[in-house]
Amino acid sequence: MINFQLHKNFKFVFLRQNMNYSIALIMWMILCHNAYPQTQFQEIDRGPVVNTVSDSRSINLVDLNKDGLDDIFISNGPSAGAEDYLYINQGNFQFSQDTGFFKSLILPSVGACIGDIHNNGDRTIYVPSWYNRSNALYIKNALGQYTGSLTSYKTYSESAAWVDYDQDGWLDLYVSNAGNGPADNKNLIF
């Protein structure tokens, strides 16, 4: 009897004198090899998504214009502030920088989270900001454009996440903070 260790959690045992088991083993190995192909990545080296110079901090992939293709939202975070970018997916790995659908505020953004807080299919974008600045909330207006408003509080926010914390069917917002001292490090939930 011969033991073959094919995977750390699986042993295949076969009898040497029975040729059918050997053939079965070879067929099984061929089929398993082809069943789990290697993931292949293709570098995209042209277009505005990779050629726009920015101080990028986070990226979100979500279909914001409801065309069935994931768009790209990038937050930018130098201390002086910068525009965040929205790239609209044109298909076939082609993206164009949006100039009218999203109106960015100038903030030192460090992250972003996107969720449907009104349960109406429209996404809301929350962008945390560091440096004891206000965070931004972008909601789609009646014209179908995303416009931002600043939060009334100032924080050293690092990231945020939409989650139905109280399980009432509506998304809640959790904001993590990390500043210069204990008072700055208080996380928030809305």
Short mmCIF file of N, CA and C in Angstrom, two decimals:
data_model
loop_
_atom_site.label_atom_id
_atom_site.label_comp_id
_atom_site.label_asym_id
_atom_site.label_seq_id
_atom_site.Cartn_x
_atom_site.Cartn_y
_atom_site.Cartn_z
N MET A 1 0.85 -1.16 0.00
CA MET A 1 0.00 0.00 0.00
C MET A 1 0.90 1.23 0.00
N ILE A 2 0.51 2.27 -0.81
CA ILE A 2 1.28 3.51 -0.90
C ILE A 2 0.38 4.67 -0.50
N ASN A 3 0.90 5.57 0.34
CA ASN A 3 0.19 6.78 0.75
C ASN A 3 0.67 7.95 -0.09
N PHE A 4 -0.24 8.75 -0.60
CA PHE A 4 0.11 10.00 -1.27
C PHE A 4 -0.55 11.13 -0.51
N GLN A 5 0.23 12.14 -0.14
CA GLN A 5 -0.30 13.31 0.53
C GLN A 5 -0.53 14.36 -0.56
N LEU A 6 -1.78 14.53 -1.00
CA LEU A 6 -2.11 15.48 -2.06
C LEU A 6 -2.46 16.85 -1.50
N HIS A 7 -2.95 16.89 -0.31
CA HIS A 7 -3.32 18.12 0.35
C HIS A 7 -3.14 17.88 1.83
N LYS A 8 -2.86 18.91 2.60
CA LYS A 8 -2.57 18.70 4.01
C LYS A 8 -3.74 18.08 4.77
N ASN A 9 -4.96 18.23 4.26
CA ASN A 9 -6.12 17.66 4.95
C ASN A 9 -6.71 16.46 4.21
N PHE A 10 -6.01 15.90 3.22
CA PHE A 10 -6.58 14.82 2.42
C PHE A 10 -5.51 13.81 2.06
N LYS A 11 -5.78 12.57 2.29
CA LYS A 11 -4.85 11.51 1.90
C LYS A 11 -5.57 10.59 0.93
N PHE A 12 -4.87 10.19 -0.12
CA PHE A 12 -5.42 9.25 -1.10
C PHE A 12 -4.58 7.98 -1.02
N VAL A 13 -5.21 6.87 -0.77
CA VAL A 13 -4.51 5.60 -0.61
C VAL A 13 -4.95 4.68 -1.75
N PHE A 14 -3.98 4.03 -2.38
CA PHE A 14 -4.36 3.07 -3.42
C PHE A 14 -3.45 1.86 -3.37
N LEU A 15 -3.91 0.79 -3.95
CA LEU A 15 -3.15 -0.45 -4.00
C LEU A 15 -2.31 -0.49 -5.26
N ARG A 16 -1.04 -0.81 -5.11
CA ARG A 16 -0.11 -0.83 -6.22
C ARG A 16 -0.51 -1.86 -7.28
N GLN A 17 -1.03 -3.00 -6.87
CA GLN A 17 -1.29 -4.06 -7.82
C GLN A 17 -2.55 -3.80 -8.66
N ASN A 18 -3.35 -2.82 -8.33
CA ASN A 18 -4.57 -2.59 -9.10
C ASN A 18 -4.37 -1.37 -9.99
N MET A 19 -4.21 -1.60 -11.28
CA MET A 19 -3.93 -0.55 -12.25
C MET A 19 -5.09 0.44 -12.37
N ASN A 20 -6.32 0.02 -12.13
CA ASN A 20 -7.47 0.92 -12.23
C ASN A 20 -7.37 2.07 -11.24
N TYR A 21 -6.84 1.79 -10.05
CA TYR A 21 -6.67 2.86 -9.07
C TYR A 21 -5.62 3.86 -9.54
N SER A 22 -4.57 3.40 -10.16
CA SER A 22 -3.52 4.29 -10.67
C SER A 22 -4.08 5.20 -11.75
N ILE A 23 -4.84 4.64 -12.66
CA ILE A 23 -5.45 5.44 -13.73
C ILE A 23 -6.44 6.44 -13.13
N ALA A 24 -7.22 5.97 -12.15
CA ALA A 24 -8.18 6.86 -11.50
C ALA A 24 -7.47 8.02 -10.81
N LEU A 25 -6.34 7.73 -10.16
CA LEU A 25 -5.58 8.77 -9.49
C LEU A 25 -5.08 9.80 -10.49
N ILE A 26 -4.54 9.36 -11.58
CA ILE A 26 -4.01 10.28 -12.60
C ILE A 26 -5.14 11.13 -13.16
N MET A 27 -6.29 10.53 -13.47
CA MET A 27 -7.43 11.29 -13.99
C MET A 27 -7.92 12.30 -12.95
N TRP A 28 -7.98 11.88 -11.69
CA TRP A 28 -8.43 12.77 -10.64
C TRP A 28 -7.50 13.97 -10.51
N MET A 29 -6.19 13.75 -10.59
CA MET A 29 -5.22 14.83 -10.49
C MET A 29 -5.36 15.80 -11.67
N ILE A 30 -5.58 15.28 -12.85
CA ILE A 30 -5.76 16.14 -14.03
C ILE A 30 -7.02 16.97 -13.89
N LEU A 31 -8.11 16.34 -13.49
CA LEU A 31 -9.37 17.06 -13.35
C LEU A 31 -9.30 18.12 -12.26
N CYS A 32 -8.68 17.80 -11.14
CA CYS A 32 -8.56 18.78 -10.05
C CYS A 32 -7.67 19.94 -10.43
N HIS A 33 -6.62 19.67 -11.15
CA HIS A 33 -5.73 20.75 -11.58
C HIS A 33 -6.48 21.73 -12.47
N ASN A 34 -7.29 21.24 -13.37
CA ASN A 34 -8.03 22.10 -14.29
C ASN A 34 -9.24 22.75 -13.63
N ALA A 35 -9.73 22.17 -12.55
CA ALA A 35 -10.91 22.71 -11.88
C ALA A 35 -10.60 23.97 -11.09
N TYR A 36 -9.35 24.17 -10.70
CA TYR A 36 -8.96 25.32 -9.90
C TYR A 36 -7.85 26.09 -10.59
N PRO A 37 -8.18 26.83 -11.66
CA PRO A 37 -7.12 27.55 -12.38
C PRO A 37 -6.57 28.71 -11.56
N GLN A 38 -5.38 29.11 -11.87
CA GLN A 38 -4.75 30.24 -11.22
C GLN A 38 -5.48 31.53 -11.58
N THR A 39 -5.62 32.42 -10.61
CA THR A 39 -6.22 33.72 -10.88
C THR A 39 -5.23 34.52 -11.71
N GLN A 40 -5.73 35.15 -12.74
CA GLN A 40 -4.89 35.94 -13.62
C GLN A 40 -5.27 37.42 -13.48
N PHE A 41 -4.29 38.27 -13.31
CA PHE A 41 -4.52 39.70 -13.24
C PHE A 41 -3.90 40.36 -14.46
N GLN A 42 -4.60 41.36 -14.97
CA GLN A 42 -4.08 42.11 -16.10
C GLN A 42 -3.90 43.56 -15.67
N GLU A 43 -2.69 44.07 -15.82
CA GLU A 43 -2.42 45.44 -15.43
C GLU A 43 -3.05 46.40 -16.44
N ILE A 44 -3.74 47.40 -15.90
CA ILE A 44 -4.28 48.47 -16.73
C ILE A 44 -3.29 49.62 -16.60
N ASP A 45 -2.68 50.02 -17.70
CA ASP A 45 -1.61 51.02 -17.63
C ASP A 45 -1.92 52.31 -18.38
N ARG A 46 -3.17 52.48 -18.80
CA ARG A 46 -3.52 53.74 -19.44
C ARG A 46 -4.93 54.13 -19.04
N GLY A 47 -5.20 55.39 -19.19
CA GLY A 47 -6.52 55.91 -18.82
C GLY A 47 -6.43 56.76 -17.56
N PRO A 48 -7.47 57.52 -17.29
CA PRO A 48 -7.43 58.46 -16.17
C PRO A 48 -7.33 57.80 -14.80
N VAL A 49 -7.82 56.57 -14.64
CA VAL A 49 -7.78 55.92 -13.33
C VAL A 49 -6.35 55.72 -12.85
N VAL A 50 -5.43 55.40 -13.75
CA VAL A 50 -4.05 55.16 -13.36
C VAL A 50 -3.11 56.31 -13.68
N ASN A 51 -3.55 57.28 -14.45
CA ASN A 51 -2.66 58.37 -14.85
C ASN A 51 -2.95 59.70 -14.16
N THR A 52 -4.03 59.80 -13.40
CA THR A 52 -4.31 61.02 -12.67
C THR A 52 -3.46 61.03 -11.40
N VAL A 53 -2.64 62.05 -11.23
CA VAL A 53 -1.77 62.15 -10.06
C VAL A 53 -2.62 62.62 -8.88
N SER A 54 -2.55 61.86 -7.79
CA SER A 54 -3.34 62.22 -6.61
C SER A 54 -2.71 61.60 -5.36
N ASP A 55 -3.22 61.99 -4.22
CA ASP A 55 -2.80 61.45 -2.93
C ASP A 55 -3.91 60.51 -2.45
N SER A 56 -4.07 59.40 -3.15
CA SER A 56 -5.19 58.48 -2.92
C SER A 56 -5.09 57.77 -1.59
N ARG A 57 -6.23 57.63 -0.91
CA ARG A 57 -6.29 56.97 0.39
C ARG A 57 -7.20 55.75 0.39
N SER A 58 -8.25 55.74 -0.43
CA SER A 58 -9.14 54.58 -0.47
C SER A 58 -9.80 54.49 -1.83
N ILE A 59 -10.32 53.30 -2.10
CA ILE A 59 -11.01 53.07 -3.35
C ILE A 59 -12.26 52.25 -3.06
N ASN A 60 -13.35 52.62 -3.70
CA ASN A 60 -14.60 51.89 -3.59
C ASN A 60 -15.10 51.58 -4.99
N LEU A 61 -15.51 50.34 -5.20
CA LEU A 61 -16.10 49.93 -6.47
C LEU A 61 -17.58 49.71 -6.26
N VAL A 62 -18.40 50.49 -6.93
CA VAL A 62 -19.85 50.40 -6.78
C VAL A 62 -20.51 51.05 -8.00
N ASP A 63 -21.65 50.53 -8.38
CA ASP A 63 -22.40 51.08 -9.51
C ASP A 63 -23.20 52.28 -9.03
N LEU A 64 -22.65 53.48 -9.19
CA LEU A 64 -23.32 54.69 -8.72
C LEU A 64 -24.33 55.24 -9.73
N ASN A 65 -24.12 55.00 -11.02
CA ASN A 65 -25.04 55.55 -12.02
C ASN A 65 -26.05 54.53 -12.53
N LYS A 66 -26.11 53.36 -11.91
CA LYS A 66 -27.11 52.32 -12.18
C LYS A 66 -27.13 51.84 -13.63
N ASP A 67 -25.92 51.67 -14.20
CA ASP A 67 -25.84 51.12 -15.55
C ASP A 67 -25.40 49.67 -15.56
N GLY A 68 -25.27 49.07 -14.38
CA GLY A 68 -24.85 47.67 -14.28
C GLY A 68 -23.35 47.47 -14.23
N LEU A 69 -22.57 48.54 -14.28
CA LEU A 69 -21.11 48.46 -14.25
C LEU A 69 -20.59 49.16 -13.00
N ASP A 70 -19.62 48.53 -12.32
CA ASP A 70 -19.04 49.14 -11.13
C ASP A 70 -18.18 50.34 -11.50
N ASP A 71 -18.49 51.47 -10.88
CA ASP A 71 -17.70 52.69 -11.04
C ASP A 71 -16.65 52.72 -9.94
N ILE A 72 -15.71 53.66 -10.03
CA ILE A 72 -14.62 53.73 -9.05
C ILE A 72 -14.67 55.08 -8.34
N PHE A 73 -14.75 55.04 -7.01
CA PHE A 73 -14.68 56.25 -6.20
C PHE A 73 -13.36 56.22 -5.44
N ILE A 74 -12.55 57.26 -5.58
CA ILE A 74 -11.25 57.34 -4.92
C ILE A 74 -11.23 58.57 -4.02
N SER A 75 -10.88 58.35 -2.74
CA SER A 75 -10.71 59.48 -1.82
C SER A 75 -9.25 59.89 -1.80
N ASN A 76 -9.02 61.19 -1.69
CA ASN A 76 -7.66 61.75 -1.68
C ASN A 76 -7.46 62.53 -0.41
N GLY A 77 -6.27 62.40 0.23
CA GLY A 77 -6.14 62.94 1.56
C GLY A 77 -4.94 63.74 1.95
N PRO A 78 -4.42 64.65 1.14
CA PRO A 78 -3.34 65.49 1.68
C PRO A 78 -3.90 66.41 2.76
N SER A 79 -3.05 66.86 3.68
CA SER A 79 -3.51 67.66 4.81
C SER A 79 -4.22 68.95 4.40
N ALA A 80 -3.85 69.52 3.26
CA ALA A 80 -4.51 70.73 2.78
C ALA A 80 -5.87 70.45 2.15
N GLY A 81 -6.13 69.18 1.88
CA GLY A 81 -7.39 68.80 1.26
C GLY A 81 -7.23 68.65 -0.25
N ALA A 82 -8.11 67.89 -0.85
CA ALA A 82 -8.11 67.68 -2.29
C ALA A 82 -9.48 67.16 -2.71
N GLU A 83 -9.75 67.23 -3.99
CA GLU A 83 -10.99 66.65 -4.51
C GLU A 83 -10.91 65.14 -4.47
N ASP A 84 -12.04 64.50 -4.20
CA ASP A 84 -12.15 63.06 -4.37
C ASP A 84 -12.59 62.83 -5.81
N TYR A 85 -12.29 61.65 -6.36
CA TYR A 85 -12.56 61.38 -7.77
C TYR A 85 -13.59 60.29 -7.94
N LEU A 86 -14.41 60.46 -8.96
CA LEU A 86 -15.33 59.42 -9.40
C LEU A 86 -15.03 59.13 -10.85
N TYR A 87 -14.81 57.85 -11.14
CA TYR A 87 -14.57 57.41 -12.51
C TYR A 87 -15.73 56.53 -12.94
N ILE A 88 -16.34 56.89 -14.05
CA ILE A 88 -17.51 56.16 -14.56
C ILE A 88 -17.02 55.04 -15.47
N ASN A 89 -17.51 53.83 -15.22
CA ASN A 89 -17.14 52.65 -16.00
C ASN A 89 -17.86 52.70 -17.35
N GLN A 90 -17.07 52.72 -18.43
CA GLN A 90 -17.61 52.73 -19.79
C GLN A 90 -17.69 51.31 -20.37
N GLY A 91 -17.20 50.32 -19.62
CA GLY A 91 -17.14 48.94 -20.11
C GLY A 91 -15.77 48.64 -20.68
N ASN A 92 -15.44 47.36 -20.79
CA ASN A 92 -14.16 46.91 -21.35
C ASN A 92 -12.95 47.57 -20.67
N PHE A 93 -13.00 47.71 -19.35
CA PHE A 93 -11.91 48.30 -18.55
C PHE A 93 -11.60 49.74 -18.94
N GLN A 94 -12.58 50.44 -19.47
CA GLN A 94 -12.43 51.85 -19.83
C GLN A 94 -13.21 52.70 -18.83
N PHE A 95 -12.55 53.72 -18.24
CA PHE A 95 -13.18 54.59 -17.27
C PHE A 95 -12.96 56.03 -17.68
N SER A 96 -13.94 56.89 -17.42
CA SER A 96 -13.77 58.32 -17.67
C SER A 96 -13.99 59.07 -16.36
N GLN A 97 -13.19 60.09 -16.15
CA GLN A 97 -13.33 60.87 -14.92
C GLN A 97 -14.61 61.68 -15.01
N ASP A 98 -15.44 61.57 -13.99
CA ASP A 98 -16.72 62.26 -13.96
C ASP A 98 -16.51 63.75 -13.74
N THR A 99 -17.28 64.56 -14.46
CA THR A 99 -17.18 66.00 -14.28
C THR A 99 -18.51 66.65 -13.92
N GLY A 100 -19.61 65.90 -13.93
CA GLY A 100 -20.90 66.52 -13.62
C GLY A 100 -21.78 65.74 -12.68
N PHE A 101 -21.52 64.47 -12.49
CA PHE A 101 -22.36 63.59 -11.69
C PHE A 101 -22.02 63.71 -10.20
N PHE A 102 -20.76 64.01 -9.90
CA PHE A 102 -20.27 64.06 -8.53
C PHE A 102 -19.57 65.39 -8.29
N LYS A 103 -20.03 66.14 -7.30
CA LYS A 103 -19.43 67.44 -6.93
C LYS A 103 -18.67 67.27 -5.63
N SER A 104 -17.35 67.22 -5.71
CA SER A 104 -16.51 66.93 -4.55
C SER A 104 -16.24 68.17 -3.71
N LEU A 105 -16.21 67.98 -2.41
CA LEU A 105 -15.74 68.99 -1.49
C LEU A 105 -14.21 68.85 -1.40
N ILE A 106 -13.54 69.89 -0.95
CA ILE A 106 -12.09 69.86 -0.80
C ILE A 106 -11.78 69.54 0.66
N LEU A 107 -11.40 68.28 0.92
CA LEU A 107 -11.13 67.81 2.28
C LEU A 107 -9.94 66.88 2.29
N PRO A 108 -9.29 66.71 3.44
CA PRO A 108 -8.25 65.68 3.56
C PRO A 108 -8.91 64.32 3.85
N SER A 109 -9.43 63.69 2.82
CA SER A 109 -10.18 62.44 2.95
C SER A 109 -9.24 61.28 3.23
N VAL A 110 -9.67 60.37 4.09
CA VAL A 110 -8.83 59.21 4.40
C VAL A 110 -9.52 57.88 4.10
N GLY A 111 -10.76 57.90 3.74
CA GLY A 111 -11.48 56.67 3.44
C GLY A 111 -12.83 57.02 2.86
N ALA A 112 -13.62 56.00 2.62
CA ALA A 112 -14.98 56.22 2.14
C ALA A 112 -15.76 54.93 2.32
N CYS A 113 -17.05 55.08 2.54
CA CYS A 113 -17.93 53.92 2.53
C CYS A 113 -19.21 54.33 1.81
N ILE A 114 -19.80 53.38 1.14
CA ILE A 114 -20.96 53.66 0.29
C ILE A 114 -22.06 52.68 0.63
N GLY A 115 -23.26 53.20 0.84
CA GLY A 115 -24.40 52.35 1.16
C GLY A 115 -25.70 53.01 0.78
N ASP A 116 -26.77 52.23 0.76
CA ASP A 116 -28.11 52.71 0.42
C ASP A 116 -28.86 53.02 1.72
N ILE A 117 -28.68 54.22 2.25
CA ILE A 117 -29.25 54.53 3.57
C ILE A 117 -30.74 54.82 3.52
N HIS A 118 -31.27 55.13 2.35
CA HIS A 118 -32.71 55.42 2.23
C HIS A 118 -33.51 54.22 1.72
N ASN A 119 -32.83 53.10 1.47
CA ASN A 119 -33.48 51.89 0.92
C ASN A 119 -34.25 52.19 -0.37
N ASN A 120 -33.68 53.07 -1.21
CA ASN A 120 -34.33 53.44 -2.46
C ASN A 120 -33.49 53.09 -3.69
N GLY A 121 -32.39 52.40 -3.51
CA GLY A 121 -31.53 52.03 -4.63
C GLY A 121 -30.43 53.04 -4.92
N ASP A 122 -30.55 54.25 -4.38
CA ASP A 122 -29.51 55.26 -4.56
C ASP A 122 -28.48 55.11 -3.45
N ARG A 123 -27.23 55.22 -3.81
CA ARG A 123 -26.14 55.08 -2.85
C ARG A 123 -25.83 56.43 -2.20
N THR A 124 -25.40 56.36 -0.96
CA THR A 124 -24.92 57.52 -0.21
C THR A 124 -23.45 57.28 0.08
N ILE A 125 -22.64 58.32 -0.06
CA ILE A 125 -21.20 58.21 0.13
C ILE A 125 -20.82 58.98 1.39
N TYR A 126 -20.14 58.31 2.31
CA TYR A 126 -19.63 58.96 3.51
C TYR A 126 -18.11 58.95 3.42
N VAL A 127 -17.50 60.13 3.59
CA VAL A 127 -16.05 60.27 3.45
C VAL A 127 -15.47 60.83 4.74
N PRO A 128 -14.78 59.97 5.52
CA PRO A 128 -14.11 60.45 6.73
C PRO A 128 -12.93 61.36 6.40
N SER A 129 -12.68 62.29 7.31
CA SER A 129 -11.58 63.24 7.15
C SER A 129 -10.78 63.29 8.44
N TRP A 130 -9.51 63.43 8.32
CA TRP A 130 -8.65 63.49 9.50
C TRP A 130 -8.34 64.94 9.82
N TYR A 131 -7.34 65.23 10.59
CA TYR A 131 -6.84 66.58 10.90
C TYR A 131 -7.86 67.44 11.64
N ASN A 132 -8.75 66.83 12.44
CA ASN A 132 -9.77 67.56 13.19
C ASN A 132 -10.64 68.41 12.26
N ARG A 133 -11.07 67.78 11.19
CA ARG A 133 -11.92 68.43 10.19
C ARG A 133 -13.27 67.72 10.15
N SER A 134 -14.23 68.35 9.52
CA SER A 134 -15.55 67.74 9.34
C SER A 134 -15.48 66.63 8.31
N ASN A 135 -16.33 65.64 8.46
CA ASN A 135 -16.45 64.58 7.46
C ASN A 135 -17.49 65.00 6.43
N ALA A 136 -17.55 64.29 5.32
CA ALA A 136 -18.48 64.66 4.25
C ALA A 136 -19.50 63.56 4.01
N LEU A 137 -20.71 63.97 3.68
CA LEU A 137 -21.79 63.06 3.33
C LEU A 137 -22.32 63.50 1.97
N TYR A 138 -22.27 62.59 0.99
CA TYR A 138 -22.74 62.88 -0.35
C TYR A 138 -24.03 62.10 -0.61
N ILE A 139 -25.10 62.85 -0.93
CA ILE A 139 -26.40 62.24 -1.20
C ILE A 139 -26.82 62.67 -2.61
N LYS A 140 -27.44 61.76 -3.33
CA LYS A 140 -27.91 62.06 -4.68
C LYS A 140 -29.10 63.01 -4.59
N ASN A 141 -29.04 64.13 -5.33
CA ASN A 141 -30.11 65.12 -5.30
C ASN A 141 -31.17 64.82 -6.38
N ALA A 142 -32.15 65.68 -6.49
CA ALA A 142 -33.26 65.48 -7.44
C ALA A 142 -32.78 65.49 -8.89
N LEU A 143 -31.64 66.12 -9.17
CA LEU A 143 -31.09 66.16 -10.52
C LEU A 143 -30.24 64.92 -10.83
N GLY A 144 -30.11 64.03 -9.85
CA GLY A 144 -29.32 62.82 -10.05
C GLY A 144 -27.83 63.02 -9.83
N GLN A 145 -27.47 64.16 -9.23
CA GLN A 145 -26.06 64.44 -8.95
C GLN A 145 -25.77 64.24 -7.47
N TYR A 146 -24.53 63.86 -7.17
CA TYR A 146 -24.10 63.73 -5.79
C TYR A 146 -23.54 65.06 -5.31
N THR A 147 -24.16 65.61 -4.27
CA THR A 147 -23.67 66.85 -3.68
C THR A 147 -23.32 66.57 -2.22
N GLY A 148 -22.28 67.23 -1.75
CA GLY A 148 -21.77 66.97 -0.42
C GLY A 148 -22.18 68.01 0.59
N SER A 149 -22.28 67.55 1.82
CA SER A 149 -22.47 68.46 2.95
C SER A 149 -21.52 68.01 4.05
N LEU A 150 -21.10 68.96 4.88
CA LEU A 150 -20.17 68.67 5.95
C LEU A 150 -20.91 68.29 7.22
N THR A 151 -20.32 67.40 7.98
CA THR A 151 -20.89 67.04 9.27
C THR A 151 -20.69 68.19 10.25
N SER A 152 -21.53 68.26 11.27
CA SER A 152 -21.44 69.35 12.24
C SER A 152 -20.30 69.14 13.24
N TYR A 153 -19.78 67.94 13.33
CA TYR A 153 -18.71 67.63 14.26
C TYR A 153 -17.38 67.52 13.51
N LYS A 154 -16.29 67.78 14.23
CA LYS A 154 -14.95 67.64 13.66
C LYS A 154 -14.26 66.48 14.35
N THR A 155 -13.54 65.68 13.57
CA THR A 155 -12.94 64.47 14.11
C THR A 155 -11.57 64.20 13.48
N TYR A 156 -10.95 63.19 14.03
CA TYR A 156 -9.76 62.58 13.43
C TYR A 156 -10.20 61.20 12.94
N SER A 157 -11.11 61.18 11.99
CA SER A 157 -11.68 59.92 11.51
C SER A 157 -10.70 59.18 10.62
N GLU A 158 -10.71 57.87 10.75
CA GLU A 158 -9.84 57.00 9.94
C GLU A 158 -10.63 56.23 8.90
N SER A 159 -11.78 55.70 9.30
CA SER A 159 -12.61 54.93 8.37
C SER A 159 -14.03 54.90 8.88
N ALA A 160 -14.92 54.37 8.04
CA ALA A 160 -16.33 54.27 8.41
C ALA A 160 -16.93 53.08 7.69
N ALA A 161 -18.07 52.61 8.21
CA ALA A 161 -18.77 51.50 7.58
C ALA A 161 -20.27 51.64 7.81
N TRP A 162 -21.03 51.32 6.76
CA TRP A 162 -22.48 51.25 6.89
C TRP A 162 -22.84 49.85 7.34
N VAL A 163 -23.69 49.73 8.35
CA VAL A 163 -24.13 48.44 8.85
C VAL A 163 -25.48 48.65 9.56
N ASP A 164 -26.34 47.68 9.46
CA ASP A 164 -27.61 47.76 10.18
C ASP A 164 -27.37 47.29 11.62
N TYR A 165 -26.80 48.16 12.43
CA TYR A 165 -26.36 47.84 13.78
C TYR A 165 -27.53 47.41 14.68
N ASP A 166 -28.64 48.13 14.60
CA ASP A 166 -29.77 47.85 15.48
C ASP A 166 -30.82 46.94 14.82
N GLN A 167 -30.52 46.45 13.64
CA GLN A 167 -31.36 45.50 12.89
C GLN A 167 -32.79 46.00 12.72
N ASP A 168 -32.92 47.28 12.34
CA ASP A 168 -34.24 47.83 12.09
C ASP A 168 -34.54 47.97 10.60
N GLY A 169 -33.65 47.46 9.74
CA GLY A 169 -33.85 47.53 8.30
C GLY A 169 -33.24 48.77 7.66
N TRP A 170 -32.63 49.63 8.44
CA TRP A 170 -31.99 50.85 7.93
C TRP A 170 -30.51 50.82 8.29
N LEU A 171 -29.67 51.27 7.35
CA LEU A 171 -28.23 51.28 7.61
C LEU A 171 -27.87 52.33 8.66
N ASP A 172 -27.00 51.95 9.56
CA ASP A 172 -26.42 52.86 10.54
C ASP A 172 -24.98 53.11 10.11
N LEU A 173 -24.38 54.15 10.66
CA LEU A 173 -23.01 54.51 10.29
C LEU A 173 -22.10 54.38 11.49
N TYR A 174 -21.02 53.61 11.34
CA TYR A 174 -19.99 53.48 12.37
C TYR A 174 -18.75 54.20 11.86
N VAL A 175 -18.22 55.14 12.67
CA VAL A 175 -17.06 55.93 12.29
C VAL A 175 -15.96 55.69 13.31
N SER A 176 -14.79 55.24 12.84
CA SER A 176 -13.66 55.03 13.74
C SER A 176 -12.77 56.27 13.73
N ASN A 177 -12.27 56.62 14.90
CA ASN A 177 -11.44 57.81 15.06
C ASN A 177 -10.14 57.47 15.78
N ALA A 178 -9.08 58.17 15.43
CA ALA A 178 -7.79 58.01 16.09
C ALA A 178 -7.05 59.34 15.97
N GLY A 179 -7.02 60.07 17.05
CA GLY A 179 -6.41 61.39 17.01
C GLY A 179 -5.20 61.52 17.89
N ASN A 180 -5.10 62.67 18.51
CA ASN A 180 -3.92 62.98 19.32
C ASN A 180 -4.06 62.61 20.79
N GLY A 181 -5.23 62.17 21.21
CA GLY A 181 -5.43 61.82 22.61
C GLY A 181 -6.76 61.11 22.81
N PRO A 182 -7.05 60.71 24.05
CA PRO A 182 -8.27 59.94 24.34
C PRO A 182 -9.55 60.61 23.86
N ALA A 183 -9.65 61.91 23.98
CA ALA A 183 -10.88 62.60 23.55
C ALA A 183 -11.07 62.50 22.04
N ASP A 184 -9.98 62.44 21.30
CA ASP A 184 -10.04 62.34 19.83
C ASP A 184 -10.32 60.90 19.36
N ASN A 185 -10.13 59.93 20.23
CA ASN A 185 -10.20 58.52 19.83
C ASN A 185 -11.57 57.91 20.01
N LYS A 186 -12.58 58.68 20.36
CA LYS A 186 -13.92 58.16 20.58
C LYS A 186 -14.58 57.82 19.23
N ASN A 187 -14.95 56.56 19.06
CA ASN A 187 -15.65 56.14 17.83
C ASN A 187 -17.11 56.57 17.91
N LEU A 188 -17.73 56.69 16.76
CA LEU A 188 -19.10 57.21 16.69
C LEU A 188 -20.00 56.20 15.97
N ILE A 189 -21.26 56.17 16.36
CA ILE A 189 -22.26 55.39 15.62
C ILE A 189 -23.53 56.23 15.52
N PHE A 190 -24.08 56.25 14.31
CA PHE A 190 -25.28 57.05 14.03
C PHE A 190 -26.36 56.14 13.47
#
